[in-house]
Amino acid sequence: MPTFTAADGTRLAYHLRGAGAPLAVLPGGPMRASAYLGDLGGLAAHRRLALLDLRGTGDSAVPADPATYRCDRLVDDVEAWRDHLGLERMDLLAHSAGACLAVLYAARHPERVRRLLLITPNPSALGLRATPGERLAAARLRAHEPWFAEAFPAFEAWLAGEAGFDEVFVPFFYGRWDDTARRHDAATDEQSNDEAGERYFAEGAFTPEATRTALTALTAPVLLYAGGLDGGPRPDLARRAAEAFPAAEVAVQPGAGHYPWLDDPEHFVRRALAFLDQP
């Protein structure tokens, strides 16, 4: 397990999987160990994945200052990692809340990004968020599922702030609620740093107008990859987020939830490579 040292002295770890041209990968959660990404549905058979454990997660050390968990503070870690990897420019993939960090990195270091692939991205860094109404609309697409009748009222109450998070509605985050999804979800608590996750979106993390202005200097192609059944973001929100980039496209994986590489690995890998390998 390779490591490097951040500017404040925190030891950070990353994991290498597969072979081929390097692809730097930022996890979501927020602040979940990169282990949940696995080999991204088999993408490691085509690319050398470098998966970063953000500070305080996975095999990376806990920082002395917990304020450094804030998303914008993590940009320096990503730049130190790029330098450690010896990449002049890098292909960068980020999932979910990790997309916030990737967007801030691209805004601050546009010349260091070769291609940017945002998987079911949280667009908060751009001043956009999935609304409860959008999430419920996506959930209603699952009305035929045997677990829907119990899950939907609990999901609705949670989104309204009337109840806490309930495992009963976790299936809404997956395109297929099967054994693979159950095992993936079962590892969530063990892989997550809840304190760090709460600080990730702390006040001051995002300045959307400044970020959008800085992104005008980004020449790298960008792909925003949405799941057809995902509520955060729904495909329409991904399309709105794409407008912030000079050269962006949107792909929608039919039948996929928030973890599309689990729902249809072959489709996911094929589409990701079509973007990464284009001239």
PDB file of C-alpha atoms in Angstrom:
ATOM      1  CA  MET A   1       0.000   0.000   0.000  1.00  0.00           C
ATOM      2  CA  PRO A   2       1.756   3.180  -1.184  1.00  0.00           C
ATOM      3  CA  THR A   3       1.616   6.374   0.871  1.00  0.00           C
ATOM      4  CA  PHE A   4       2.672  10.003   0.614  1.00  0.00           C
ATOM      5  CA  THR A   5       2.717  12.978   2.951  1.00  0.00           C
ATOM      6  CA  ALA A   6       0.323  15.933   2.648  1.00  0.00           C
ATOM      7  CA  ALA A   7       1.497  19.507   3.144  1.00  0.00           C
ATOM      8  CA  ASP A   8       0.402  19.489   6.802  1.00  0.00           C
ATOM      9  CA  GLY A   9       2.262  16.249   7.513  1.00  0.00           C
ATOM     10  CA  THR A  10      -0.739  13.895   7.359  1.00  0.00           C
ATOM     11  CA  ARG A  11       0.162  10.503   5.887  1.00  0.00           C
ATOM     12  CA  LEU A  12      -2.212   9.604   3.059  1.00  0.00           C
ATOM     13  CA  ALA A  13      -2.636   6.207   1.438  1.00  0.00           C
ATOM     14  CA  TYR A  14      -3.852   5.057  -1.940  1.00  0.00           C
ATOM     15  CA  HIS A  15      -4.439   1.700  -3.591  1.00  0.00           C
ATOM     16  CA  LEU A  16      -3.341   0.506  -7.019  1.00  0.00           C
ATOM     17  CA  ARG A  17      -5.459  -1.944  -9.010  1.00  0.00           C
ATOM     18  CA  GLY A  18      -5.138  -3.236 -12.549  1.00  0.00           C
ATOM     19  CA  ALA A  19      -2.908  -2.304 -15.448  1.00  0.00           C
ATOM     20  CA  GLY A  20      -2.786   0.236 -18.225  1.00  0.00           C
ATOM     21  CA  ALA A  21      -2.756   4.013 -18.381  1.00  0.00           C
ATOM     22  CA  PRO A  22      -3.214   5.559 -14.919  1.00  0.00           C
ATOM     23  CA  LEU A  23      -6.622   6.771 -13.750  1.00  0.00           C
ATOM     24  CA  ALA A  24      -6.776   8.727 -10.489  1.00  0.00           C
ATOM     25  CA  VAL A  25      -9.957   8.027  -8.519  1.00  0.00           C
ATOM     26  CA  LEU A  26     -11.601  10.070  -5.753  1.00  0.00           C
ATOM     27  CA  PRO A  27     -14.216   8.367  -3.536  1.00  0.00           C
ATOM     28  CA  GLY A  28     -17.475   9.838  -2.297  1.00  0.00           C
ATOM     29  CA  GLY A  29     -19.472   9.120   0.815  1.00  0.00           C
ATOM     30  CA  PRO A  30     -18.617  11.810   1.711  1.00  0.00           C
ATOM     31  CA  MET A  31     -15.423  10.583   3.384  1.00  0.00           C
ATOM     32  CA  ARG A  32     -15.819   6.865   2.692  1.00  0.00           C
ATOM     33  CA  ALA A  33     -12.782   4.649   2.205  1.00  0.00           C
ATOM     34  CA  SER A  34     -12.033   3.939  -1.434  1.00  0.00           C
ATOM     35  CA  ALA A  35     -12.571   0.192  -0.869  1.00  0.00           C
ATOM     36  CA  TYR A  36     -16.262   0.557  -1.739  1.00  0.00           C
ATOM     37  CA  LEU A  37     -15.303   1.364  -5.337  1.00  0.00           C
ATOM     38  CA  GLY A  38     -13.790  -2.093  -5.837  1.00  0.00           C
ATOM     39  CA  ASP A  39     -12.369  -2.371  -9.351  1.00  0.00           C
ATOM     40  CA  LEU A  40     -15.157  -0.141 -10.732  1.00  0.00           C
ATOM     41  CA  GLY A  41     -16.965  -2.963 -12.458  1.00  0.00           C
ATOM     42  CA  GLY A  42     -13.857  -4.295 -14.145  1.00  0.00           C
ATOM     43  CA  LEU A  43     -12.418  -0.968 -15.292  1.00  0.00           C
ATOM     44  CA  ALA A  44      -9.149  -2.073 -13.658  1.00  0.00           C
ATOM     45  CA  ALA A  45      -8.722  -4.590 -16.482  1.00  0.00           C
ATOM     46  CA  HIS A  46      -8.194  -1.634 -18.817  1.00  0.00           C
ATOM     47  CA  ARG A  47      -6.764   1.129 -16.620  1.00  0.00           C
ATOM     48  CA  ARG A  48      -4.325   1.274 -13.713  1.00  0.00           C
ATOM     49  CA  LEU A  49      -6.623   2.590 -10.987  1.00  0.00           C
ATOM     50  CA  ALA A  50      -5.081   4.721  -8.243  1.00  0.00           C
ATOM     51  CA  LEU A  51      -7.751   5.042  -5.545  1.00  0.00           C
ATOM     52  CA  LEU A  52      -7.125   7.666  -2.883  1.00  0.00           C
ATOM     53  CA  ASP A  53      -8.199   7.201   0.730  1.00  0.00           C
ATOM     54  CA  LEU A  54      -9.017  10.749   1.769  1.00  0.00           C
ATOM     55  CA  ARG A  55      -7.564  11.869   5.106  1.00  0.00           C
ATOM     56  CA  GLY A  56      -9.177  10.120   8.037  1.00  0.00           C
ATOM     57  CA  THR A  57     -10.569   7.292   5.904  1.00  0.00           C
ATOM     58  CA  GLY A  58      -9.394   3.821   4.988  1.00  0.00           C
ATOM     59  CA  ASP A  59      -5.634   3.501   5.405  1.00  0.00           C
ATOM     60  CA  SER A  60      -4.970   7.246   5.553  1.00  0.00           C
ATOM     61  CA  ALA A  61      -4.116   8.902   8.849  1.00  0.00           C
ATOM     62  CA  VAL A  62      -6.413  11.105  10.891  1.00  0.00           C
ATOM     63  CA  PRO A  63      -5.259  14.737  10.585  1.00  0.00           C
ATOM     64  CA  ALA A  64      -4.298  16.820  13.602  1.00  0.00           C
ATOM     65  CA  ASP A  65      -6.815  19.480  12.570  1.00  0.00           C
ATOM     66  CA  PRO A  66     -10.317  18.118  11.817  1.00  0.00           C
ATOM     67  CA  ALA A  67     -11.153  21.366  10.000  1.00  0.00           C
ATOM     68  CA  THR A  68      -9.023  20.032   7.137  1.00  0.00           C
ATOM     69  CA  TYR A  69     -11.816  17.579   6.319  1.00  0.00           C
ATOM     70  CA  ARG A  70     -13.652  20.426   4.571  1.00  0.00           C
ATOM     71  CA  CYS A  71     -13.895  19.738   0.867  1.00  0.00           C
ATOM     72  CA  ASP A  72     -11.991  22.789  -0.373  1.00  0.00           C
ATOM     73  CA  ARG A  73      -9.174  22.046   2.088  1.00  0.00           C
ATOM     74  CA  LEU A  74      -8.701  18.629   0.443  1.00  0.00           C
ATOM     75  CA  VAL A  75      -7.740  20.130  -2.922  1.00  0.00           C
ATOM     76  CA  ASP A  76      -4.148  20.495  -1.735  1.00  0.00           C
ATOM     77  CA  ASP A  77      -4.087  16.774  -0.903  1.00  0.00           C
ATOM     78  CA  VAL A  78      -5.112  15.899  -4.449  1.00  0.00           C
ATOM     79  CA  GLU A  79      -2.435  18.161  -5.911  1.00  0.00           C
ATOM     80  CA  ALA A  80       0.215  16.647  -3.626  1.00  0.00           C
ATOM     81  CA  TRP A  81      -0.979  13.192  -4.737  1.00  0.00           C
ATOM     82  CA  ARG A  82      -0.722  14.098  -8.426  1.00  0.00           C
ATOM     83  CA  ASP A  83       2.832  15.309  -7.883  1.00  0.00           C
ATOM     84  CA  HIS A  84       3.660  12.134  -5.959  1.00  0.00           C
ATOM     85  CA  LEU A  85       2.284   9.996  -8.811  1.00  0.00           C
ATOM     86  CA  GLY A  86       4.521  11.870 -11.244  1.00  0.00           C
ATOM     87  CA  LEU A  87       1.664  12.843 -13.554  1.00  0.00           C
ATOM     88  CA  GLU A  88       1.972  16.113 -15.450  1.00  0.00           C
ATOM     89  CA  ARG A  89      -1.717  15.841 -16.343  1.00  0.00           C
ATOM     90  CA  MET A  90      -4.091  13.191 -15.097  1.00  0.00           C
ATOM     91  CA  ASP A  91      -7.294  11.470 -16.015  1.00  0.00           C
ATOM     92  CA  LEU A  92      -9.477  11.962 -12.953  1.00  0.00           C
ATOM     93  CA  LEU A  93     -12.592   9.993 -11.978  1.00  0.00           C
ATOM     94  CA  ALA A  94     -14.724  10.952  -8.991  1.00  0.00           C
ATOM     95  CA  HIS A  95     -17.884   9.456  -7.552  1.00  0.00           C
ATOM     96  CA  SER A  96     -20.807  11.165  -5.812  1.00  0.00           C
ATOM     97  CA  ALA A  97     -19.569  13.645  -3.156  1.00  0.00           C
ATOM     98  CA  GLY A  98     -16.052  13.086  -4.479  1.00  0.00           C
ATOM     99  CA  ALA A  99     -17.160  15.022  -7.558  1.00  0.00           C
ATOM    100  CA  CYS A 100     -17.300  18.169  -5.412  1.00  0.00           C
ATOM    101  CA  LEU A 101     -13.605  17.746  -4.679  1.00  0.00           C
ATOM    102  CA  ALA A 102     -12.789  16.936  -8.299  1.00  0.00           C
ATOM    103  CA  VAL A 103     -14.620  20.038  -9.519  1.00  0.00           C
ATOM    104  CA  LEU A 104     -12.804  22.261  -7.025  1.00  0.00           C
ATOM    105  CA  TYR A 105      -9.505  20.682  -8.061  1.00  0.00           C
ATOM    106  CA  ALA A 106     -10.244  21.254 -11.754  1.00  0.00           C
ATOM    107  CA  ALA A 107     -11.167  24.866 -11.025  1.00  0.00           C
ATOM    108  CA  ARG A 108      -7.934  25.498  -9.134  1.00  0.00           C
ATOM    109  CA  HIS A 109      -5.622  23.411 -11.347  1.00  0.00           C
ATOM    110  CA  PRO A 110      -7.255  23.220 -14.795  1.00  0.00           C
ATOM    111  CA  GLU A 111      -3.939  22.623 -16.508  1.00  0.00           C
ATOM    112  CA  ARG A 112      -3.420  19.403 -14.528  1.00  0.00           C
ATOM    113  CA  VAL A 113      -6.581  17.639 -15.737  1.00  0.00           C
ATOM    114  CA  ARG A 114      -6.495  15.620 -18.961  1.00  0.00           C
ATOM    115  CA  ARG A 115     -10.011  14.176 -18.708  1.00  0.00           C
ATOM    116  CA  LEU A 116     -12.609  14.453 -15.953  1.00  0.00           C
ATOM    117  CA  LEU A 117     -15.166  11.701 -15.382  1.00  0.00           C
ATOM    118  CA  LEU A 118     -17.838  12.477 -12.751  1.00  0.00           C
ATOM    119  CA  ILE A 119     -19.919   9.457 -11.736  1.00  0.00           C
ATOM    120  CA  THR A 120     -23.411  10.187 -10.303  1.00  0.00           C
ATOM    121  CA  PRO A 121     -21.916  13.497  -9.159  1.00  0.00           C
ATOM    122  CA  ASN A 122     -23.018  15.691  -6.285  1.00  0.00           C
ATOM    123  CA  PRO A 123     -23.011  19.158  -7.925  1.00  0.00           C
ATOM    124  CA  SER A 124     -22.889  21.242  -4.720  1.00  0.00           C
ATOM    125  CA  ALA A 125     -19.622  22.899  -5.751  1.00  0.00           C
ATOM    126  CA  LEU A 126     -21.556  24.425  -8.659  1.00  0.00           C
ATOM    127  CA  GLY A 127     -24.353  25.713  -6.438  1.00  0.00           C
ATOM    128  CA  LEU A 128     -26.722  22.885  -7.419  1.00  0.00           C
ATOM    129  CA  ARG A 129     -28.314  20.237  -5.212  1.00  0.00           C
ATOM    130  CA  ALA A 130     -30.764  17.406  -5.717  1.00  0.00           C
ATOM    131  CA  THR A 131     -34.094  18.450  -4.187  1.00  0.00           C
ATOM    132  CA  PRO A 132     -36.382  16.193  -2.117  1.00  0.00           C
ATOM    133  CA  GLY A 133     -38.897  16.408  -4.950  1.00  0.00           C
ATOM    134  CA  GLU A 134     -36.362  15.134  -7.465  1.00  0.00           C
ATOM    135  CA  ARG A 135     -35.338  12.306  -5.179  1.00  0.00           C
ATOM    136  CA  LEU A 136     -38.945  11.271  -4.591  1.00  0.00           C
ATOM    137  CA  ALA A 137     -39.673  11.386  -8.326  1.00  0.00           C
ATOM    138  CA  ALA A 138     -36.792   8.990  -8.920  1.00  0.00           C
ATOM    139  CA  ALA A 139     -37.986   6.781  -6.057  1.00  0.00           C
ATOM    140  CA  ARG A 140     -41.448   6.496  -7.598  1.00  0.00           C
ATOM    141  CA  LEU A 141     -39.846   4.834 -10.611  1.00  0.00           C
ATOM    142  CA  ARG A 142     -39.367   1.830  -8.315  1.00  0.00           C
ATOM    143  CA  ALA A 143     -43.056   1.452  -7.423  1.00  0.00           C
ATOM    144  CA  HIS A 144     -43.112  -2.066  -8.881  1.00  0.00           C
ATOM    145  CA  GLU A 145     -40.444  -3.332  -6.456  1.00  0.00           C
ATOM    146  CA  PRO A 146     -41.598  -5.609  -3.614  1.00  0.00           C
ATOM    147  CA  TRP A 147     -39.867  -3.432  -1.010  1.00  0.00           C
ATOM    148  CA  PHE A 148     -41.331  -0.130  -2.277  1.00  0.00           C
ATOM    149  CA  ALA A 149     -44.458   0.043  -0.088  1.00  0.00           C
ATOM    150  CA  GLU A 150     -42.401  -0.064   3.106  1.00  0.00           C
ATOM    151  CA  ALA A 151     -39.445   1.958   1.846  1.00  0.00           C
ATOM    152  CA  PHE A 152     -41.170   4.952   0.241  1.00  0.00           C
ATOM    153  CA  PRO A 153     -42.915   6.417   3.350  1.00  0.00           C
ATOM    154  CA  ALA A 154     -39.680   6.146   5.341  1.00  0.00           C
ATOM    155  CA  PHE A 155     -37.729   7.789   2.524  1.00  0.00           C
ATOM    156  CA  GLU A 156     -40.282  10.584   2.267  1.00  0.00           C
ATOM    157  CA  ALA A 157     -40.144  11.227   6.028  1.00  0.00           C
ATOM    158  CA  TRP A 158     -36.340  11.332   5.985  1.00  0.00           C
ATOM    159  CA  LEU A 159     -36.227  13.805   3.117  1.00  0.00           C
ATOM    160  CA  ALA A 160     -38.777  15.992   4.932  1.00  0.00           C
ATOM    161  CA  GLY A 161     -36.607  16.025   8.063  1.00  0.00           C
ATOM    162  CA  GLU A 162     -39.283  14.202  10.029  1.00  0.00           C
ATOM    163  CA  ALA A 163     -37.310  10.993  10.640  1.00  0.00           C
ATOM    164  CA  GLY A 164     -33.755   9.707  10.671  1.00  0.00           C
ATOM    165  CA  PHE A 165     -31.961   7.607   8.097  1.00  0.00           C
ATOM    166  CA  ASP A 166     -33.537   4.154   7.829  1.00  0.00           C
ATOM    167  CA  GLU A 167     -31.948   1.112   6.219  1.00  0.00           C
ATOM    168  CA  VAL A 168     -35.348   0.184   4.808  1.00  0.00           C
ATOM    169  CA  PHE A 169     -34.980   2.727   1.984  1.00  0.00           C
ATOM    170  CA  VAL A 170     -31.374   1.946   1.041  1.00  0.00           C
ATOM    171  CA  PRO A 171     -32.585  -0.024  -2.040  1.00  0.00           C
ATOM    172  CA  PHE A 172     -33.459   3.302  -3.684  1.00  0.00           C
ATOM    173  CA  PHE A 173     -29.722   3.961  -4.039  1.00  0.00           C
ATOM    174  CA  TYR A 174     -29.133   0.811  -6.092  1.00  0.00           C
ATOM    175  CA  GLY A 175     -30.456  -0.090  -9.505  1.00  0.00           C
ATOM    176  CA  ARG A 176     -30.790  -3.707  -8.417  1.00  0.00           C
ATOM    177  CA  TRP A 177     -31.383  -4.676  -4.798  1.00  0.00           C
ATOM    178  CA  ASP A 178     -29.621  -8.027  -4.974  1.00  0.00           C
ATOM    179  CA  ASP A 179     -26.946  -9.823  -2.968  1.00  0.00           C
ATOM    180  CA  THR A 180     -24.195  -7.711  -4.509  1.00  0.00           C
ATOM    181  CA  ALA A 181     -25.950  -4.518  -3.452  1.00  0.00           C
ATOM    182  CA  ARG A 182     -26.646  -5.875   0.041  1.00  0.00           C
ATOM    183  CA  ARG A 183     -22.988  -6.752   0.576  1.00  0.00           C
ATOM    184  CA  HIS A 184     -21.926  -3.359  -0.737  1.00  0.00           C
ATOM    185  CA  ASP A 185     -24.286  -1.544   1.624  1.00  0.00           C
ATOM    186  CA  ALA A 186     -23.316  -3.723   4.611  1.00  0.00           C
ATOM    187  CA  ALA A 187     -19.773  -2.340   4.466  1.00  0.00           C
ATOM    188  CA  THR A 188     -20.860   1.315   4.608  1.00  0.00           C
ATOM    189  CA  ASP A 189     -20.534   1.927   8.359  1.00  0.00           C
ATOM    190  CA  GLU A 190     -17.152   0.227   8.610  1.00  0.00           C
ATOM    191  CA  GLN A 191     -15.780   2.229   5.666  1.00  0.00           C
ATOM    192  CA  SER A 192     -17.160   5.667   6.616  1.00  0.00           C
ATOM    193  CA  ASN A 193     -15.827   8.443   8.838  1.00  0.00           C
ATOM    194  CA  ASP A 194     -19.031  10.163   9.933  1.00  0.00           C
ATOM    195  CA  GLU A 195     -17.303  13.061  11.712  1.00  0.00           C
ATOM    196  CA  ALA A 196     -15.257  13.817   8.616  1.00  0.00           C
ATOM    197  CA  GLY A 197     -18.353  13.479   6.446  1.00  0.00           C
ATOM    198  CA  GLU A 198     -20.159  16.117   8.480  1.00  0.00           C
ATOM    199  CA  ARG A 199     -17.241  18.538   8.109  1.00  0.00           C
ATOM    200  CA  TYR A 200     -16.823  17.879   4.373  1.00  0.00           C
ATOM    201  CA  PHE A 201     -19.721  20.187   3.490  1.00  0.00           C
ATOM    202  CA  ALA A 202     -19.017  22.726   6.259  1.00  0.00           C
ATOM    203  CA  GLU A 203     -19.812  26.388   5.714  1.00  0.00           C
ATOM    204  CA  GLY A 204     -17.317  28.015   3.382  1.00  0.00           C
ATOM    205  CA  ALA A 205     -16.480  24.850   1.459  1.00  0.00           C
ATOM    206  CA  PHE A 206     -18.036  26.122  -1.744  1.00  0.00           C
ATOM    207  CA  THR A 207     -18.056  29.422  -3.631  1.00  0.00           C
ATOM    208  CA  PRO A 208     -20.079  28.441  -6.713  1.00  0.00           C
ATOM    209  CA  GLU A 209     -19.772  31.680  -8.666  1.00  0.00           C
ATOM    210  CA  ALA A 210     -15.992  31.764  -8.290  1.00  0.00           C
ATOM    211  CA  THR A 211     -15.768  28.072  -9.174  1.00  0.00           C
ATOM    212  CA  ARG A 212     -17.859  28.497 -12.301  1.00  0.00           C
ATOM    213  CA  THR A 213     -15.684  31.424 -13.382  1.00  0.00           C
ATOM    214  CA  ALA A 214     -12.496  29.433 -12.809  1.00  0.00           C
ATOM    215  CA  LEU A 215     -13.856  26.469 -14.774  1.00  0.00           C
ATOM    216  CA  THR A 216     -13.938  28.565 -17.945  1.00  0.00           C
ATOM    217  CA  ALA A 217     -10.186  27.886 -18.121  1.00  0.00           C
ATOM    218  CA  LEU A 218     -10.700  24.109 -18.112  1.00  0.00           C
ATOM    219  CA  THR A 219      -9.952  22.728 -21.576  1.00  0.00           C
ATOM    220  CA  ALA A 220     -10.249  19.071 -20.554  1.00  0.00           C
ATOM    221  CA  PRO A 221     -13.250  17.055 -21.770  1.00  0.00           C
ATOM    222  CA  VAL A 222     -15.738  16.269 -19.002  1.00  0.00           C
ATOM    223  CA  LEU A 223     -18.269  13.449 -18.773  1.00  0.00           C
ATOM    224  CA  LEU A 224     -21.077  13.587 -16.213  1.00  0.00           C
ATOM    225  CA  TYR A 225     -22.399  10.057 -15.795  1.00  0.00           C
ATOM    226  CA  ALA A 226     -25.885   9.647 -14.354  1.00  0.00           C
ATOM    227  CA  GLY A 227     -27.978   6.638 -13.397  1.00  0.00           C
ATOM    228  CA  GLY A 228     -31.426   6.427 -14.924  1.00  0.00           C
ATOM    229  CA  LEU A 229     -32.947   5.532 -11.546  1.00  0.00           C
ATOM    230  CA  ASP A 230     -30.727   7.709  -9.363  1.00  0.00           C
ATOM    231  CA  GLY A 231     -32.265  10.592  -7.475  1.00  0.00           C
ATOM    232  CA  GLY A 232     -29.074  12.433  -6.738  1.00  0.00           C
ATOM    233  CA  PRO A 233     -28.466  13.573  -9.362  1.00  0.00           C
ATOM    234  CA  ARG A 234     -31.304  12.814 -11.717  1.00  0.00           C
ATOM    235  CA  PRO A 235     -30.224  12.996 -15.375  1.00  0.00           C
ATOM    236  CA  ASP A 236     -31.767  16.458 -15.784  1.00  0.00           C
ATOM    237  CA  LEU A 237     -29.709  17.823 -12.901  1.00  0.00           C
ATOM    238  CA  ALA A 238     -26.571  16.277 -14.405  1.00  0.00           C
ATOM    239  CA  ARG A 239     -27.351  18.097 -17.655  1.00  0.00           C
ATOM    240  CA  ARG A 240     -27.705  21.390 -15.795  1.00  0.00           C
ATOM    241  CA  ALA A 241     -24.382  20.788 -14.057  1.00  0.00           C
ATOM    242  CA  ALA A 242     -22.723  20.053 -17.403  1.00  0.00           C
ATOM    243  CA  GLU A 243     -23.440  23.621 -18.493  1.00  0.00           C
ATOM    244  CA  ALA A 244     -20.734  24.812 -16.079  1.00  0.00           C
ATOM    245  CA  PHE A 245     -17.962  23.210 -18.173  1.00  0.00           C
ATOM    246  CA  PRO A 246     -16.642  24.421 -21.529  1.00  0.00           C
ATOM    247  CA  ALA A 247     -16.488  20.886 -22.991  1.00  0.00           C
ATOM    248  CA  ALA A 248     -18.886  18.502 -21.275  1.00  0.00           C
ATOM    249  CA  GLU A 249     -21.208  15.676 -22.211  1.00  0.00           C
ATOM    250  CA  VAL A 250     -23.735  13.656 -20.237  1.00  0.00           C
ATOM    251  CA  ALA A 251     -24.269   9.901 -20.297  1.00  0.00           C
ATOM    252  CA  VAL A 252     -27.205   8.130 -18.657  1.00  0.00           C
ATOM    253  CA  GLN A 253     -26.981   4.442 -17.789  1.00  0.00           C
ATOM    254  CA  PRO A 254     -30.460   2.892 -18.028  1.00  0.00           C
ATOM    255  CA  GLY A 255     -31.630   1.072 -14.916  1.00  0.00           C
ATOM    256  CA  ALA A 256     -28.699   2.271 -12.813  1.00  0.00           C
ATOM    257  CA  GLY A 257     -28.780   3.778  -9.362  1.00  0.00           C
ATOM    258  CA  HIS A 258     -26.075   5.657  -7.500  1.00  0.00           C
ATOM    259  CA  TYR A 259     -23.458   2.923  -8.037  1.00  0.00           C
ATOM    260  CA  PRO A 260     -23.743   2.171 -11.768  1.00  0.00           C
ATOM    261  CA  TRP A 261     -20.665  -0.069 -11.913  1.00  0.00           C
ATOM    262  CA  LEU A 262     -22.561  -2.544  -9.705  1.00  0.00           C
ATOM    263  CA  ASP A 263     -25.817  -2.467 -11.680  1.00  0.00           C
ATOM    264  CA  ASP A 264     -24.389  -3.196 -15.127  1.00  0.00           C
ATOM    265  CA  PRO A 265     -20.588  -3.494 -15.050  1.00  0.00           C
ATOM    266  CA  GLU A 266     -20.197  -4.134 -18.777  1.00  0.00           C
ATOM    267  CA  HIS A 267     -22.233  -1.079 -19.744  1.00  0.00           C
ATOM    268  CA  PHE A 268     -20.361   1.087 -17.247  1.00  0.00           C
ATOM    269  CA  VAL A 269     -16.893   0.007 -18.358  1.00  0.00           C
ATOM    270  CA  ARG A 270     -17.739   0.278 -22.045  1.00  0.00           C
ATOM    271  CA  ARG A 271     -19.057   3.833 -21.700  1.00  0.00           C
ATOM    272  CA  ALA A 272     -16.256   4.978 -19.394  1.00  0.00           C
ATOM    273  CA  LEU A 273     -13.609   3.697 -21.802  1.00  0.00           C
ATOM    274  CA  ALA A 274     -15.340   5.303 -24.762  1.00  0.00           C
ATOM    275  CA  PHE A 275     -14.813   8.617 -23.015  1.00  0.00           C
ATOM    276  CA  LEU A 276     -11.343   8.002 -21.603  1.00  0.00           C
ATOM    277  CA  ASP A 277      -9.878   6.531 -24.779  1.00  0.00           C
ATOM    278  CA  GLN A 278     -11.233   8.957 -27.344  1.00  0.00           C
ATOM    279  CA  PRO A 279      -8.545  10.966 -29.167  1.00  0.00           C
TER     280      PRO A 279
END
